[in-house]
Amino acid sequence: MSLPQAREPEGGRSAPWRELPARIWASVFRSPIVPRDDLGRMQAVGANFFFHLHASRVQGRSLRVATTLGLGLATLVLFALLCSTGIMLMFVYVPAPEQAFGRMLDLRGAVAYGPFVRNLHRWSAHGMVVAAIAHMARVFLTGSHKKPREFNWVVGVGLLLLTLALSFTGYLLPWDQLAYWAIVVGTSMANYIPGIGQDLRRALLGDEAVGPEALLRFYVLHVALLPVLTATLVGLHLWRVRRDGGLARPRGEPVGADVVLAWPHALSRELAVALGVLLVLGATALAWDAPLEPHADPNHPPNPAKSPWYFLGLQELVSHSAFVGGVAVPAVTLLLMLAAPYLERSPGGEGEWLGRKRWLPNAIFVAALGAFAVLTLVGSTLRGANWAFVMPW
Amino acid sequence: MAVIAPTRVAPNAGRRRALALVSTGALALAGLIFGAVGLRFGLPRVSWGPPSRVLAGREEAIGPGARVALGEASVALWRVEDRVAALGLVCTHLGCTVALSDDGFACPCHGSLFDGRGRVLDGPAPAGLPWLRVSRTPAGEWEVDTRAVVPEDTWLEVRS
């Protein structure tokens, strides 16, 4: 496929400057910005660095709302939003116990749009956890993790863990009460991991107790190591979707029966998802302020001391047994998640919501998700002071 | 279409393969060593944390029968007649600071309950609260060493 060349200037030697803008333009944008024919539309995707993650042609069914609900892309948009707001917050924040909380207050009063940017960051973080879990559910319930996409599911599980790790390291940074006691409880859970637990805890804290070293370590994890890992895995995740021939489709459906150009069909829908996410997040950030608890107090935990909602199920579990709830159940769940596409070997149900052949795996998955929801609800509504059972009314 | 030269099997292929193997191995070894250095680098050798010994108030501040949780350290002092003991208030479950309850201690994080002697009554705590060594400074203050765990029922006689 030959690309359009910058036209040779006709009277080139006499007036090169007249042709210069066009030449520069053509050197940057190798194909027309708004393509007029299908060849141009394919080039617009294939020859553009930012679009070439796409195939230039996609399956029409991949674009229907019910196929994906746009959840993977929503997760990616939220990640981008988190990166950009996160970099802005880095200009204001100092990862030291004497300063961190004061910087949060500065963000409220002394920085233009400070609350808005922090709200966007916080609510996007919650949104990314929701979107990632929902995306995982969509993939599983449509059988999209089955052969040959097993390993991409494993990459996805890694991305879910990274999302949770990013959230965990993130909400520690304000050095408020939530931050402090989350770090205390979270790193104490490491103690129950057989063998490496103690060393893991010391490596996370950089000390024997929670203090400046721990804050610095969580900061570096949050702004450097984890985002870079996440971005890398996102690249791998998307690349493998393409390598595996796009989204999973039902068996027997002929390939190439229903193909459309990525420009404009896929891109316009992606634009719609991105705008929808921005709209929801922008409105949320304008309407609700991100919480900030009082300054960390190492001797007085709030009562009850509750983690954010996505860890409340875990908190409910560890309130029964630290080892079972904090190590055994998460480890077994993780192993099952990683093994799921390899355990489910019989073909059928790919690209099909709640495929009848896959009723058992789907039932197990929905039950596990339901258990997570119930534990979260118990932790959030039925637990009061001293983590005792209370009625929500 | 450009013509791609076919990969030729050199006459000394064995030696080349051995060299490739050795150099790949060297690269992997370098990665392993670097990884080990990184791991060890991350494990702290020194503790910068707060001192383990804390002052727990003037001798006379704690009267007979008093049970006091110290605000600035996770330690409780307990005086019964002429004897004083100290209990650590860091929950043995997941490290929250327990609070004084009517006749014992309660943890706000996961609901563990302890009696006045620090023994587990209920909840997920795997062990009781530790008894800590308490001593008197020459200036007449109580001093508790939060790392010096002593057997249960270790008391310090109060000089009257």
Coordinates of C-alpha atoms in Angstrom, one line a residue:
Chain A
M1 CA 0.0 0.0 0.0
S2 CA 1.7 3.2 -1.1
L3 CA 1.2 6.3 0.8
P4 CA 0.3 9.6 -0.8
Q5 CA 3.5 11.6 -1.4
A6 CA 3.9 15.3 -0.8
R7 CA 3.4 16.8 -4.2
E8 CA 6.5 18.1 -5.9
P9 CA 6.3 21.9 -6.2
E10 CA 6.0 22.9 -9.8
G11 CA 8.1 26.0 -9.8
G12 CA 9.9 24.5 -6.8
R13 CA 13.2 26.3 -7.2
S14 CA 11.8 29.7 -7.7
A15 CA 9.5 29.9 -4.6
P16 CA 10.1 27.0 -2.2
W17 CA 8.7 28.9 0.8
R18 CA 5.2 28.8 -0.8
E19 CA 5.2 25.1 -0.8
L20 CA 6.8 24.8 2.6
P21 CA 3.6 24.7 4.8
A22 CA 2.1 22.0 2.6
R23 CA 5.3 20.0 2.7
I24 CA 5.5 20.2 6.5
W25 CA 1.8 19.2 6.8
A26 CA 2.3 16.3 4.4
S27 CA 5.3 15.1 6.4
V28 CA 3.4 15.1 9.6
F29 CA 0.0 13.8 8.4
R30 CA 0.7 11.2 5.8
S31 CA -2.9 10.7 4.8
P32 CA -5.7 13.3 4.6
I33 CA -7.2 14.2 8.0
V34 CA -10.7 13.7 6.7
P35 CA -10.5 10.8 4.2
R36 CA -12.9 10.9 1.3
D37 CA -12.8 7.3 0.1
D38 CA -12.6 3.9 1.7
L39 CA -8.9 3.5 0.8
G40 CA -8.2 6.8 2.5
R41 CA -10.3 5.6 5.5
M42 CA -8.2 2.5 5.8
Q43 CA -5.0 4.5 5.5
A44 CA -6.3 6.9 8.1
V45 CA -6.3 4.1 10.7
G46 CA -3.4 2.0 9.5
A47 CA -1.0 4.9 8.9
N48 CA -1.7 6.7 12.2
F49 CA 0.4 5.7 15.2
F50 CA -2.4 6.4 17.7
F51 CA -5.1 4.5 15.7
H52 CA -3.0 1.5 14.5
L53 CA -3.9 -0.5 17.5
H54 CA -7.1 -1.0 15.5
A55 CA -7.4 -3.2 12.6
S56 CA -8.5 -1.0 9.7
R57 CA -11.6 -3.3 9.3
V58 CA -13.6 -4.7 12.2
Q59 CA -16.5 -7.1 12.7
G60 CA -19.8 -5.3 12.7
R61 CA -21.1 -7.3 15.6
S62 CA -18.1 -6.1 17.7
L63 CA -19.6 -2.6 17.5
R64 CA -23.1 -3.4 18.7
V65 CA -23.7 -2.0 22.2
A66 CA -24.8 -5.4 23.6
T67 CA -21.5 -7.1 22.5
T68 CA -19.2 -5.3 24.9
L69 CA -21.2 -2.5 26.5
G70 CA -18.0 -0.5 25.9
L71 CA -16.7 -1.5 29.3
G72 CA -13.0 -2.3 28.3
L73 CA -12.7 1.1 26.6
A74 CA -14.4 2.8 29.5
T75 CA -11.8 1.3 31.8
L76 CA -9.0 2.6 29.5
V77 CA -10.5 6.1 29.3
L78 CA -10.7 6.2 33.1
F79 CA -7.0 5.1 33.2
A80 CA -6.1 7.9 30.9
L81 CA -8.1 10.4 33.0
L82 CA -6.4 9.1 36.1
C83 CA -2.9 9.5 34.5
S84 CA -3.6 13.1 33.5
T85 CA -5.2 14.2 36.8
G86 CA -2.6 12.2 38.7
I87 CA 0.2 14.1 37.0
M88 CA -1.5 17.4 37.9
L89 CA -1.8 16.3 41.5
M90 CA 1.9 15.4 41.6
F91 CA 2.7 19.1 41.1
V92 CA 1.1 19.9 44.4
Y93 CA 1.7 16.8 46.5
V94 CA 4.7 16.0 48.8
P95 CA 5.0 12.4 50.0
A96 CA 6.1 13.2 53.6
P97 CA 4.0 12.7 56.7
E98 CA 4.6 16.3 57.9
Q99 CA 3.4 17.8 54.6
A100 CA 1.0 15.3 52.8
F101 CA -2.1 16.2 54.7
G102 CA -1.4 20.0 54.5
R103 CA -1.0 19.6 50.8
M104 CA -4.5 18.1 50.6
L105 CA -5.8 21.1 52.4
D106 CA -3.9 23.4 49.9
L107 CA -5.6 21.5 47.1
R108 CA -8.9 22.5 48.6
G109 CA -8.2 26.2 49.2
A110 CA -5.1 27.4 47.5
V111 CA -5.0 25.7 44.2
A112 CA -7.3 26.8 41.3
Y113 CA -9.6 23.9 40.4
G114 CA -7.8 21.9 43.1
P115 CA -10.9 20.2 44.5
F116 CA -12.2 19.5 41.0
V117 CA -9.0 17.8 39.9
R118 CA -8.8 15.7 43.1
N119 CA -12.5 14.8 42.8
L120 CA -12.0 13.7 39.2
H121 CA -9.0 11.6 40.3
R122 CA -10.8 10.0 43.2
W123 CA -14.0 9.2 41.5
S124 CA -12.2 8.0 38.4
A125 CA -10.3 5.6 40.6
H126 CA -13.6 4.2 42.0
G127 CA -15.0 4.2 38.4
M128 CA -12.0 2.2 37.1
V129 CA -12.5 -0.5 39.7
V130 CA -16.2 -0.8 38.8
A131 CA -15.5 -0.7 35.1
A132 CA -12.7 -3.3 35.3
I133 CA -14.9 -5.7 37.3
A134 CA -17.8 -5.2 34.9
H135 CA -15.5 -5.7 31.9
M136 CA -14.3 -8.9 33.5
A137 CA -17.8 -10.1 34.0
R138 CA -18.7 -9.2 30.4
V139 CA -15.7 -11.2 29.1
F140 CA -16.5 -14.2 31.2
L141 CA -20.3 -14.3 30.6
T142 CA -19.8 -14.0 26.9
G143 CA -17.1 -16.8 26.9
S144 CA -14.6 -14.4 25.4
H145 CA -11.8 -15.8 27.6
K146 CA -11.9 -19.2 25.9
K147 CA -9.3 -20.6 23.5
P148 CA -7.4 -18.9 21.9
R149 CA -7.8 -16.0 24.2
E150 CA -6.9 -17.7 27.5
F151 CA -3.7 -15.8 28.1
N152 CA -5.3 -12.5 27.4
W153 CA -7.7 -13.3 30.3
V154 CA -4.6 -13.9 32.5
V155 CA -3.3 -10.5 31.4
G156 CA -6.7 -9.0 32.3
V157 CA -6.6 -10.6 35.8
G158 CA -3.1 -9.0 36.2
L159 CA -4.6 -5.6 35.2
L160 CA -7.5 -6.0 37.7
L161 CA -4.9 -6.7 40.4
L162 CA -2.9 -3.6 39.3
T163 CA -6.1 -1.5 39.4
L164 CA -6.7 -2.6 43.0
A165 CA -3.1 -2.0 43.9
L166 CA -3.2 1.4 42.4
S167 CA -6.3 2.2 44.3
F168 CA -4.8 0.9 47.6
T169 CA -1.5 2.8 47.2
G170 CA -3.5 5.9 46.1
Y171 CA -5.8 6.3 49.0
L172 CA -2.9 6.1 51.5
L173 CA -1.3 9.3 50.1
P174 CA -3.5 11.9 51.8
W175 CA -2.2 10.7 55.2
D176 CA -5.6 11.0 56.7
Q177 CA -7.1 8.5 59.1
L178 CA -8.4 6.3 56.3
A179 CA -4.9 6.3 54.8
Y180 CA -3.0 5.5 58.0
W181 CA -5.2 2.7 59.2
A182 CA -5.5 1.2 55.7
I183 CA -1.7 1.0 55.6
V184 CA -1.6 -0.5 59.1
V185 CA -4.2 -3.2 58.4
G186 CA -3.1 -3.9 54.8
T187 CA 0.5 -4.4 55.6
S188 CA -0.3 -6.4 58.7
M189 CA -2.2 -8.8 56.5
A190 CA 1.1 -9.6 54.8
N191 CA 2.3 -11.0 58.1
Y192 CA 0.0 -13.9 57.7
I193 CA 1.4 -15.0 54.3
P194 CA 3.5 -18.1 55.2
G195 CA 7.2 -17.8 54.6
I196 CA 7.7 -14.5 53.0
G197 CA 5.1 -12.5 55.0
Q198 CA 7.4 -10.7 57.4
D199 CA 9.9 -9.7 54.7
L200 CA 7.1 -8.6 52.4
R201 CA 5.7 -6.4 55.1
R202 CA 9.1 -4.8 55.8
A203 CA 9.8 -4.3 52.1
L204 CA 6.4 -2.5 51.8
L205 CA 6.9 -0.4 54.9
G206 CA 10.6 0.2 54.6
D207 CA 10.7 0.1 58.3
E208 CA 9.2 -1.9 61.2
A209 CA 6.2 0.4 61.6
V210 CA 4.2 2.7 59.4
G211 CA 5.9 6.0 58.9
P212 CA 7.7 8.3 56.4
E213 CA 9.4 5.4 54.6
A214 CA 6.1 3.7 54.0
L215 CA 4.5 6.8 52.6
L216 CA 7.4 7.3 50.3
R217 CA 7.3 3.7 49.1
F218 CA 3.6 3.8 48.4
Y219 CA 4.0 7.0 46.6
V220 CA 6.7 5.7 44.3
L221 CA 4.6 2.5 43.7
H222 CA 1.6 4.7 42.9
V223 CA 3.0 7.2 40.6
A224 CA 5.8 5.2 38.8
L225 CA 6.0 1.5 39.1
L226 CA 2.4 0.5 39.1
P227 CA 1.2 2.9 36.3
V228 CA 4.1 1.9 34.0
L229 CA 3.3 -1.8 34.6
T230 CA -0.4 -1.1 33.9
A231 CA 0.3 0.8 30.7
T232 CA 2.6 -2.0 29.5
L233 CA 0.0 -4.7 30.2
V234 CA -2.7 -2.6 28.6
G235 CA -0.6 -2.4 25.5
L236 CA -0.2 -6.2 25.6
H237 CA -3.9 -6.7 26.3
L238 CA -5.0 -4.7 23.3
W239 CA -2.4 -6.1 21.0
R240 CA -3.5 -9.6 21.8
V241 CA -7.1 -8.7 21.1
R242 CA -6.0 -7.9 17.6
R243 CA -3.7 -10.9 17.2
D244 CA -6.5 -13.1 18.2
G245 CA -8.7 -11.8 15.4
G246 CA -10.6 -9.2 17.3
L247 CA -13.4 -10.0 19.7
A248 CA -14.7 -13.5 20.2
R249 CA -17.5 -14.4 17.9
P250 CA -20.0 -17.3 18.0
R251 CA -18.9 -20.5 16.4
G252 CA -19.9 -21.1 12.9
E253 CA -20.5 -17.4 12.2
P254 CA -18.7 -16.8 8.9
V255 CA -15.6 -14.6 9.0
G256 CA -15.9 -11.6 6.8
A257 CA -19.7 -11.7 6.5
D258 CA -20.2 -8.5 8.5
V259 CA -17.1 -6.4 8.1
V260 CA -17.0 -2.6 8.3
L261 CA -14.2 0.0 8.3
A262 CA -12.8 1.1 11.6
W263 CA -13.0 4.6 10.4
P264 CA -15.7 5.9 11.0
H265 CA -17.7 3.0 12.5
A266 CA -15.5 1.9 15.4
L267 CA -13.9 5.3 16.0
S268 CA -17.2 7.1 16.3
R269 CA -18.5 4.6 18.9
E270 CA -15.3 4.8 20.8
L271 CA -15.6 8.6 20.8
A272 CA -19.1 8.2 22.2
V273 CA -17.9 5.9 25.0
A274 CA -15.1 8.3 25.8
L275 CA -17.4 11.3 25.9
G276 CA -19.9 9.4 28.0
V277 CA -17.3 8.5 30.6
L278 CA -16.0 12.1 30.6
L279 CA -19.5 13.5 31.0
V280 CA -20.3 11.1 33.9
L281 CA -17.0 11.8 35.7
G282 CA -17.1 15.5 35.1
A283 CA -20.6 15.7 36.6
T284 CA -19.7 13.5 39.5
A285 CA -16.6 15.6 40.3
L286 CA -18.7 18.8 40.2
A287 CA -21.4 17.3 42.4
W288 CA -19.6 15.4 45.1
D289 CA -16.4 16.2 46.9
A290 CA -13.9 13.4 47.5
P291 CA -13.8 12.5 51.2
L292 CA -10.9 13.6 53.4
E293 CA -10.8 12.3 56.9
P294 CA -8.9 14.0 59.8
H295 CA -5.1 13.9 59.9
A296 CA -3.6 10.5 60.6
D297 CA -3.4 9.7 64.3
P298 CA -1.3 6.6 65.0
N299 CA -2.9 6.0 68.4
H300 CA -6.6 6.5 67.7
P301 CA -8.2 4.6 64.8
P302 CA -11.6 5.9 63.9
N303 CA -14.4 3.7 65.2
P304 CA -15.4 1.7 63.1
A305 CA -12.4 1.9 60.9
K306 CA -13.7 1.0 57.5
S307 CA -11.8 0.5 54.2
P308 CA -13.1 1.7 50.8
W309 CA -16.0 -0.3 49.5
Y310 CA -14.0 -2.6 47.2
F311 CA -12.1 -3.9 50.2
L312 CA -15.0 -4.1 52.6
G313 CA -15.7 -7.7 51.6
L314 CA -12.1 -8.5 52.4
Q315 CA -12.4 -6.6 55.7
E316 CA -15.5 -8.6 56.6
L317 CA -13.6 -11.8 55.8
V318 CA -10.5 -10.9 57.9
S319 CA -12.8 -10.0 60.8
H320 CA -13.5 -13.7 61.1
S321 CA -9.9 -14.9 60.5
A322 CA -6.9 -13.0 59.2
F323 CA -5.3 -16.0 57.6
V324 CA -8.4 -17.5 56.0
G325 CA -9.9 -14.1 55.0
G326 CA -6.7 -12.2 54.2
V327 CA -4.6 -14.9 52.6
A328 CA -6.3 -18.2 51.9
V329 CA -9.6 -17.0 50.3
P330 CA -7.9 -14.3 48.1
A331 CA -5.1 -16.7 47.0
V332 CA -7.6 -19.5 46.1
T333 CA -9.9 -17.0 44.3
L334 CA -6.9 -15.6 42.4
L335 CA -5.7 -19.1 41.4
L336 CA -9.2 -20.0 40.2
M337 CA -9.5 -16.8 38.2
L338 CA -6.1 -17.4 36.5
A339 CA -7.0 -21.1 35.8
A340 CA -10.6 -20.5 34.7
P341 CA -9.9 -20.4 30.9
Y342 CA -7.7 -23.5 31.1
L343 CA -10.2 -25.4 33.2
E344 CA -13.0 -24.7 30.9
R345 CA -12.0 -26.8 27.9
S346 CA -15.2 -27.8 26.1
P347 CA -15.8 -25.5 23.1
G348 CA -19.0 -23.5 22.7
G349 CA -20.5 -20.3 24.0
E350 CA -17.8 -18.0 22.6
G351 CA -19.0 -14.5 21.9
E352 CA -22.5 -15.3 23.2
W353 CA -24.1 -13.9 26.3
L354 CA -24.9 -16.6 28.9
G355 CA -24.4 -19.3 26.4
R356 CA -26.5 -22.3 27.3
K357 CA -23.6 -24.7 27.0
R358 CA -21.7 -22.7 29.6
W359 CA -24.4 -22.6 32.3
L360 CA -22.1 -24.1 35.0
P361 CA -19.1 -21.8 34.6
N362 CA -21.5 -18.8 34.3
A363 CA -23.4 -19.9 37.4
I364 CA -20.1 -20.3 39.4
F365 CA -18.9 -16.9 38.2
V366 CA -22.2 -15.1 39.1
A367 CA -22.3 -16.8 42.5
A368 CA -18.7 -15.7 43.2
L369 CA -19.5 -12.1 42.2
G370 CA -22.7 -12.3 44.3
A371 CA -20.7 -13.5 47.3
F372 CA -18.4 -10.5 46.8
A373 CA -21.4 -8.2 46.7
V374 CA -23.0 -9.7 49.8
L375 CA -19.8 -9.5 51.8
T376 CA -19.3 -5.8 50.6
L377 CA -22.9 -5.0 51.7
V378 CA -22.5 -6.7 55.1
G379 CA -19.3 -4.8 55.7
S380 CA -20.7 -1.5 54.6
T381 CA -24.2 -1.5 56.1
L382 CA -24.3 -4.1 58.9
R383 CA -21.1 -3.2 60.7
G384 CA -21.0 -0.5 63.3
A385 CA -18.7 0.6 66.2
N386 CA -16.1 -2.0 67.1
W387 CA -17.2 -3.8 63.9
A388 CA -20.2 -5.2 65.8
F389 CA -23.3 -6.3 64.0
V390 CA -25.8 -3.4 63.7
M391 CA -29.1 -3.0 61.8
P392 CA -28.8 -0.4 59.0
W393 CA -31.8 1.5 60.3
Chain B
M1 CA 9.0 -7.4 -2.9
A2 CA 12.5 -7.4 -1.7
V3 CA 14.5 -10.6 -1.9
I4 CA 15.4 -11.9 1.6
A5 CA 18.6 -13.8 1.9
P6 CA 17.9 -17.2 3.2
T7 CA 19.4 -18.0 6.6
R8 CA 22.5 -19.9 5.9
V9 CA 23.6 -22.6 8.3
A10 CA 27.2 -21.8 8.9
P11 CA 29.8 -24.6 9.0
N12 CA 30.6 -23.7 12.5
A13 CA 27.0 -23.7 13.6
G14 CA 27.7 -25.6 16.8
R15 CA 30.2 -23.1 18.1
R16 CA 27.8 -20.2 17.2
R17 CA 24.9 -21.9 19.0
A18 CA 27.1 -22.4 22.0
L19 CA 28.1 -18.7 21.9
A20 CA 24.5 -17.6 21.6
L21 CA 23.6 -19.9 24.5
V22 CA 26.4 -18.5 26.7
S23 CA 25.6 -14.9 25.9
T24 CA 21.9 -15.3 26.4
G25 CA 22.7 -17.1 29.7
A26 CA 25.0 -14.2 30.7
L27 CA 22.2 -11.8 30.0
A28 CA 19.8 -13.8 32.1
L29 CA 22.3 -14.1 34.9
A30 CA 22.8 -10.3 34.8
G31 CA 19.0 -9.9 35.1
L32 CA 18.8 -12.4 38.0
I33 CA 21.7 -10.6 39.9
F34 CA 20.0 -7.2 39.2
G35 CA 16.7 -8.6 40.4
A36 CA 18.3 -10.0 43.6
V37 CA 20.1 -6.7 44.2
G38 CA 16.8 -4.9 43.8
L39 CA 15.0 -7.2 46.2
R40 CA 17.7 -6.8 48.9
F41 CA 17.8 -3.0 48.2
G42 CA 14.1 -2.9 49.1
L43 CA 14.5 -4.7 52.4
P44 CA 15.3 -2.1 55.1
R45 CA 18.5 -2.7 57.1
V46 CA 17.8 0.1 59.6
S47 CA 14.7 1.0 61.4
W48 CA 14.0 4.8 61.4
G49 CA 10.8 4.3 63.4
P50 CA 9.9 5.9 66.7
P51 CA 11.8 4.8 69.8
S52 CA 10.4 1.7 71.5
R53 CA 10.6 3.2 75.0
V54 CA 7.9 5.7 75.8
L55 CA 7.3 7.8 78.9
A56 CA 4.0 7.1 80.4
G57 CA 3.4 10.0 82.8
R58 CA 4.3 10.9 86.4
E59 CA 4.3 8.2 89.0
E60 CA 1.6 9.8 91.1
A61 CA -0.7 10.5 88.1
I62 CA -2.0 7.0 88.1
G63 CA -3.8 6.1 91.3
P64 CA -4.8 2.7 92.6
G65 CA -7.4 1.0 90.5
A66 CA -6.7 3.2 87.5
R67 CA -6.5 1.9 84.0
V68 CA -5.2 4.5 81.6
A69 CA -4.6 4.4 77.8
L70 CA -1.8 6.8 76.9
G71 CA -2.7 9.1 74.1
E72 CA 0.7 9.4 72.5
A73 CA 1.7 5.7 72.6
S74 CA -0.3 2.6 72.1
V75 CA 0.2 1.5 75.7
A76 CA -2.1 1.2 78.7
L77 CA -1.0 1.4 82.3
W78 CA -2.9 -0.5 84.9
R79 CA -2.5 0.0 88.6
V80 CA -3.9 -2.4 91.2
E81 CA -3.2 -1.2 94.7
D82 CA 0.6 -1.0 94.9
R83 CA 1.4 -2.7 91.7
V84 CA 1.7 -1.4 88.1
A85 CA 1.7 -3.2 84.8
A86 CA 1.7 -2.1 81.2
L87 CA -0.2 -3.7 78.3
G88 CA 0.5 -3.1 74.6
L89 CA -2.6 -1.8 72.8
V90 CA -1.6 -2.9 69.3
C91 CA -4.1 -5.6 68.3
T92 CA -2.5 -8.9 67.6
H93 CA -4.8 -9.4 64.6
L94 CA -4.0 -6.7 62.1
G95 CA -2.4 -4.0 64.1
C96 CA -5.1 -1.5 65.0
T97 CA -4.9 0.3 68.3
V98 CA -7.5 -1.1 70.6
A99 CA -9.4 1.2 72.9
L100 CA -10.4 0.9 76.6
S101 CA -13.8 -0.5 77.0
D102 CA -15.7 -0.8 80.4
D103 CA -13.7 -3.8 81.7
G104 CA -11.3 -4.6 78.9
F105 CA -10.3 -3.6 75.4
A106 CA -12.1 -3.4 72.1
C107 CA -10.7 -3.2 68.5
P108 CA -12.5 -0.8 66.1
C109 CA -11.2 -2.4 63.0
H110 CA -12.3 -6.1 63.1
G111 CA -14.2 -6.4 66.4
S112 CA -11.7 -8.3 68.6
L113 CA -12.6 -8.1 72.4
F114 CA -10.1 -8.5 75.2
D115 CA -10.6 -8.7 79.0
G116 CA -8.8 -6.4 81.4
R117 CA -5.7 -8.7 81.5
G118 CA -5.5 -8.6 77.7
R119 CA -6.8 -12.1 77.1
V120 CA -9.0 -12.7 74.0
L121 CA -12.7 -12.9 74.7
D122 CA -14.0 -12.7 71.2
G123 CA -13.2 -11.9 67.6
P124 CA -10.4 -12.8 65.2
A125 CA -7.4 -11.9 67.4
P126 CA -5.0 -14.9 67.4
A127 CA -3.4 -13.9 70.7
G128 CA -3.9 -11.7 73.8
L129 CA -2.5 -8.3 74.2
P130 CA 1.2 -8.4 75.3
W131 CA 2.3 -7.4 78.8
L132 CA 5.2 -5.0 78.5
R133 CA 8.1 -4.1 80.8
V134 CA 7.4 -1.0 82.8
S135 CA 10.1 0.8 84.8
R136 CA 10.6 4.0 86.7
T137 CA 12.9 6.7 85.5
P138 CA 15.0 8.5 88.0
A139 CA 12.8 11.6 87.4
G140 CA 9.8 9.7 88.7
E141 CA 8.0 8.8 85.5
W142 CA 6.8 5.5 84.2
E143 CA 8.6 4.2 81.2
V144 CA 7.3 1.4 79.0
D145 CA 9.3 -0.5 76.5
T146 CA 6.9 -1.4 73.7
R147 CA 9.2 -4.1 72.4
A148 CA 10.0 -5.8 75.7
V149 CA 7.2 -8.3 76.1
V150 CA 7.1 -9.9 79.6
P151 CA 5.1 -12.8 80.9
E152 CA 1.5 -12.2 81.9
D153 CA 1.3 -11.0 85.5
T154 CA 4.6 -9.2 85.6
W155 CA 4.0 -6.3 88.0
L156 CA 6.2 -3.5 89.2
E157 CA 5.8 -2.7 92.9
V158 CA 5.0 1.0 93.5
R159 CA 7.1 2.6 96.2
S160 CA 4.8 4.4 98.5

